[in-house]
Tab-separated table of C-alpha atoms in Angstrom:
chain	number	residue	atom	x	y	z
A	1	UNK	CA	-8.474	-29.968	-4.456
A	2	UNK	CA	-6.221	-26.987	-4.086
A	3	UNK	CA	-5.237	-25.748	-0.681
A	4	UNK	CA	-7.517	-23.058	0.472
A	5	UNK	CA	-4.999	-21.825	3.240
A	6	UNK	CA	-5.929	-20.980	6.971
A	7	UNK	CA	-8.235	-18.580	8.279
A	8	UNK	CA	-5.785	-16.520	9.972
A	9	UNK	CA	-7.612	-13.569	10.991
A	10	UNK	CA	-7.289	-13.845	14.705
A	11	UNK	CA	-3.736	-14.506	14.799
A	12	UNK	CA	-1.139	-12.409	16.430
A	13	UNK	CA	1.222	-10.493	14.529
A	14	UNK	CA	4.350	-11.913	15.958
A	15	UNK	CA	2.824	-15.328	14.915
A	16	UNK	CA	3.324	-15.076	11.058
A	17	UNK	CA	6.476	-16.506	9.005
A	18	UNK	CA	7.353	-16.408	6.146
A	19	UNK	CA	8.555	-19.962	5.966
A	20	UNK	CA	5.094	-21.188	6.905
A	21	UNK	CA	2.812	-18.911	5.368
A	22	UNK	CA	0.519	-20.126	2.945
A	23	UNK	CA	-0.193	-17.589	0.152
A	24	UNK	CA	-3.921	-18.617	0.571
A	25	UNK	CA	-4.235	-17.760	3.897
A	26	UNK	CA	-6.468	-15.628	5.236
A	27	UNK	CA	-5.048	-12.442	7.234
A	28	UNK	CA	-8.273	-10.198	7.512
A	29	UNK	CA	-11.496	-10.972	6.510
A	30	UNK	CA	-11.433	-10.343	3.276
A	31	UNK	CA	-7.385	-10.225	2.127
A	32	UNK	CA	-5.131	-13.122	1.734
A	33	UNK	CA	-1.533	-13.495	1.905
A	34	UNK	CA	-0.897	-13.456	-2.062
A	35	UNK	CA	-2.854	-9.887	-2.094
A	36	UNK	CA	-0.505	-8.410	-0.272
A	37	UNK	CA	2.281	-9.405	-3.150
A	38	UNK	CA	0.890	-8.992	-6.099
A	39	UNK	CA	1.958	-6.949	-8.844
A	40	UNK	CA	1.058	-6.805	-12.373
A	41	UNK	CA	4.225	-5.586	-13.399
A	42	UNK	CA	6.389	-8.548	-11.094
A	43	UNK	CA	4.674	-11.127	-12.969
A	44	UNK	CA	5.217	-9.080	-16.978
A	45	UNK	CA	8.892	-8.765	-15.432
A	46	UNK	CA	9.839	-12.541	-13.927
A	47	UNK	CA	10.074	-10.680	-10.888
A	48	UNK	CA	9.785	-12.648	-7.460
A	49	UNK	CA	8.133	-10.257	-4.940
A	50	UNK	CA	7.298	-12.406	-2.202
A	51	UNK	CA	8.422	-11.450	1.180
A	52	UNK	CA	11.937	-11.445	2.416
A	53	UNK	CA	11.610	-11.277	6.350
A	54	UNK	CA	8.902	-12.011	8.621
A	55	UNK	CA	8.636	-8.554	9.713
A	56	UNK	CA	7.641	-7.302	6.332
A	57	UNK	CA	4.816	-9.868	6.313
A	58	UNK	CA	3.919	-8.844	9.707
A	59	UNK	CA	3.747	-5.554	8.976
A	60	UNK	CA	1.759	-5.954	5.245
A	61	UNK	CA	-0.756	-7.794	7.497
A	62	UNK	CA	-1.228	-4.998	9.948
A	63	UNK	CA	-1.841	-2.461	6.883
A	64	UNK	CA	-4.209	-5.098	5.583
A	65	UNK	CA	-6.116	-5.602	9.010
A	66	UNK	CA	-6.035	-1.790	10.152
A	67	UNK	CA	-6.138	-0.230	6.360
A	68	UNK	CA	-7.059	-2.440	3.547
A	69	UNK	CA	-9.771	-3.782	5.585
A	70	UNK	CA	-11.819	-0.883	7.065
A	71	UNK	CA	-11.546	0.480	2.602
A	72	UNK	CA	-13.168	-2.704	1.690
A	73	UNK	CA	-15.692	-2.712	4.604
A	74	UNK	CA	-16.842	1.117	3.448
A	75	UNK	CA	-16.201	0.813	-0.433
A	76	UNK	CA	-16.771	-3.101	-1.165
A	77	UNK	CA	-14.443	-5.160	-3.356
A	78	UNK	CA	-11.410	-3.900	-4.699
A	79	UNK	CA	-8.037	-4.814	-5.182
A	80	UNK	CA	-5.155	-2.646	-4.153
A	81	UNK	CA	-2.645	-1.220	-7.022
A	82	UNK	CA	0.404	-2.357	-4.772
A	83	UNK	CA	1.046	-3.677	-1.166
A	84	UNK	CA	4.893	-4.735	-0.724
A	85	UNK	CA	7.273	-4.280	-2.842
A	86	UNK	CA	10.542	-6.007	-2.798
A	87	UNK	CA	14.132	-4.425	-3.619
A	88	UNK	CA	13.961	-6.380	-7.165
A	89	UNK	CA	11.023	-4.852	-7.731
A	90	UNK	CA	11.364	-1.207	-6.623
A	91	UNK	CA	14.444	-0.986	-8.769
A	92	UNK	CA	12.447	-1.805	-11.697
A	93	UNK	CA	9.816	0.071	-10.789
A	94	UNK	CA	11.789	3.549	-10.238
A	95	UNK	CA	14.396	1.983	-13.381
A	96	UNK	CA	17.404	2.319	-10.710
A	97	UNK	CA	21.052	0.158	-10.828
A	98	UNK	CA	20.940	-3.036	-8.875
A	99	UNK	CA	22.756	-1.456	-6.165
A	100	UNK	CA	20.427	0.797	-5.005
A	101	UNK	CA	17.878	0.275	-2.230
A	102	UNK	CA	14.422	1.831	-1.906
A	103	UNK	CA	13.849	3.746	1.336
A	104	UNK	CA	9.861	3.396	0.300
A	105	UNK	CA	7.217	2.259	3.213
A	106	UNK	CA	6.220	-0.267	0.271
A	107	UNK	CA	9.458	-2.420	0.520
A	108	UNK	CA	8.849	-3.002	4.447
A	109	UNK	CA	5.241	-4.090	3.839
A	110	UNK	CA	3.769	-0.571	5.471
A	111	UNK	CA	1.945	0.872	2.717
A	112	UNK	CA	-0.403	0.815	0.135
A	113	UNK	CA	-1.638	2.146	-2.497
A	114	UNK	CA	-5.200	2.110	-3.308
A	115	UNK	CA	-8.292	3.394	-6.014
A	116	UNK	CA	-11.317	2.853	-5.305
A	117	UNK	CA	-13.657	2.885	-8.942
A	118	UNK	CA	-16.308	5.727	-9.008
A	119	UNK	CA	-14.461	7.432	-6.324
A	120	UNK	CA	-12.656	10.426	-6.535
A	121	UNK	CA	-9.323	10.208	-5.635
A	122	UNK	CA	-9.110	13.543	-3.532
A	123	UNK	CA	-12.348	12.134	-1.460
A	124	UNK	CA	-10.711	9.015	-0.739
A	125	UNK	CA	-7.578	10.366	0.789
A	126	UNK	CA	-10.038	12.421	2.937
A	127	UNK	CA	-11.972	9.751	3.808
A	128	UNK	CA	-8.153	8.326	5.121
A	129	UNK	CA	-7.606	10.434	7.282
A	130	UNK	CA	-10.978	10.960	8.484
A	131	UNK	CA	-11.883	7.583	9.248
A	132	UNK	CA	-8.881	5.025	9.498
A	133	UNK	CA	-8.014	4.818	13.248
A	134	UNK	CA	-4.324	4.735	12.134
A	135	UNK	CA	-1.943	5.902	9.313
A	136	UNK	CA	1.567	7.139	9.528
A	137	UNK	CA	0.841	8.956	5.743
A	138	UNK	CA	-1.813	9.537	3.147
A	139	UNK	CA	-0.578	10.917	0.407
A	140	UNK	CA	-2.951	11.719	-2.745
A	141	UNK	CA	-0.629	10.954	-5.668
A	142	UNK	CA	-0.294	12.415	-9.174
A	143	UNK	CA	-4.203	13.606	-8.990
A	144	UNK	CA	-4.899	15.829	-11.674
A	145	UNK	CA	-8.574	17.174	-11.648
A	146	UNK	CA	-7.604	17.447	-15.719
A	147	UNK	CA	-7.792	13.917	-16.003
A	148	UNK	CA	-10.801	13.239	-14.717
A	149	UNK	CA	-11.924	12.952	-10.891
A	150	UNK	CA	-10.040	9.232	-10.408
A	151	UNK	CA	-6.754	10.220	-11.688
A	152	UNK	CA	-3.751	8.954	-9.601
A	153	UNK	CA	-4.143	6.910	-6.515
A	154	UNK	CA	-4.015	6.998	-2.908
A	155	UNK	CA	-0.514	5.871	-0.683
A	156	UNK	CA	-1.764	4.859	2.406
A	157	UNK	CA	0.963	3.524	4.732
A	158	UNK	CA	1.029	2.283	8.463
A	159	UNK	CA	3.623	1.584	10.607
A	160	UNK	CA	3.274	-1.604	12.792
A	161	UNK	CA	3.086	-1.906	16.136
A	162	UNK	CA	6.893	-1.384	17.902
A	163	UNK	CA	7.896	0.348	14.591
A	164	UNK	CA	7.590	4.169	16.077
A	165	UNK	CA	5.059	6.016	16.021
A	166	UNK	CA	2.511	7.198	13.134
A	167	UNK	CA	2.374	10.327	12.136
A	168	UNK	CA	-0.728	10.942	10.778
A	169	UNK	CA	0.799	13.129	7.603
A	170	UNK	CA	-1.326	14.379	5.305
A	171	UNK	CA	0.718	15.173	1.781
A	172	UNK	CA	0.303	15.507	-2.069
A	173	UNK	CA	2.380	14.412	-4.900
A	174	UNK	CA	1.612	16.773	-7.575
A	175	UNK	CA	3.186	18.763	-10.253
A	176	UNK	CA	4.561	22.192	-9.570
A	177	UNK	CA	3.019	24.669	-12.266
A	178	UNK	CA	6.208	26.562	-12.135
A	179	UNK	CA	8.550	23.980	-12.601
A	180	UNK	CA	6.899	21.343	-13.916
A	181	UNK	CA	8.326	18.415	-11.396
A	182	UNK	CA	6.470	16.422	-9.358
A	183	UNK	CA	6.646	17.815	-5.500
A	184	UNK	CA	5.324	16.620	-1.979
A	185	UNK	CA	3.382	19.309	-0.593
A	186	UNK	CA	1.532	19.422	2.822
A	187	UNK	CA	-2.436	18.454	3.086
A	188	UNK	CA	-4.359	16.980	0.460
A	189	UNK	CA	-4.597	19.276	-3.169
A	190	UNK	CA	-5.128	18.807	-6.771
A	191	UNK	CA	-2.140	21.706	-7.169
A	192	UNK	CA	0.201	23.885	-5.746
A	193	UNK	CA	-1.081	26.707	-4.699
């Protein structure tokens, strides 16, 4: 019988390690260590993306208690696009040199990003920042009402507890009509205005 992991749902932050964390176990009601790893393109690429320091697991299980968990308890089952990313795996994500490092939220375990089928992607960063008790950013990425209501995603990120505090931005990654490039903008649009 394979090892089903721990229900770890109760445990204290400062309690997780990476050297004995089971990628079964159980760190909110309904996510598990492994979910918080995953990534299609890791596995196409050989790509180990399991976490580096404790504190990047501790935080990716904050998100997944205070985030991924409250989505799932509003929305039902789904699986989140990306949780942590590792340097190995930013770098071939973004298709930098092996010498750079990723500033991202992703590659310290504090963010997420997230669709939720049959909802629109505009709602669901709303619904963000309307009803998660905490966020340090929602950002409504590469949504492009041309596309159809679910194009893009939502990055959701958190900052965990001793980190600094959240600041509750509210932002869109979208292209610029006049130049064409994808910009950050402030609150949550389909275009610059």
């Amino acid at each position: 019988m394979k090892d089903a992991g721990s229900d770890r749902c109760k445990d204290p932050l400062d309690s997780f390690q990476v050297a004995t964390a089971h990628p079964r176990d159980l760190v909110a009601p309904n996510f598990r260590v492994y979910e918080l790893t995953r990534s299609d393109l890791a596995i196409r690429q050989g790509i180990d993306n399991g976490f580096e320091t404790d504190a990047q697991l501790r935080a990716a299980v904050h998100l997944a208690r205070e985030v991924l968990q409250p989505l799932r308890d509003a929305f039902g089952s789904f699986t989140p696009n990306s949780v942590f990313r590792g340097q190995r795996l930013e770098r071939a994500l973004k298709r930098k040199p092996s010498s750079w490092l990723s500033t991202s939220q992703h590659a310290r375990g504090e963010a997420c990003d997230v669709e939720i089928a049959g909802m629109p992607t505009l709602e669901l960063a709303q619904w963000a920042t309307d009803k998660l008790k905490l966020f340090d950013q929602v950002i409504c990425e590469c949504y492009d009402p041309r596309q159809g209501a679910n194009s893009g995603w939502v990055h959701i990120s958190l900052k965990p507890p001793g980190a600094g505090t959240n600041r509750k931005a509210k932002l869109s990654y979208v292209r610029d009509p006049a130049s064409g490039l994808l910009v950050y903008v402030n609150g949550l649009t389909a275009s610059v205005a």
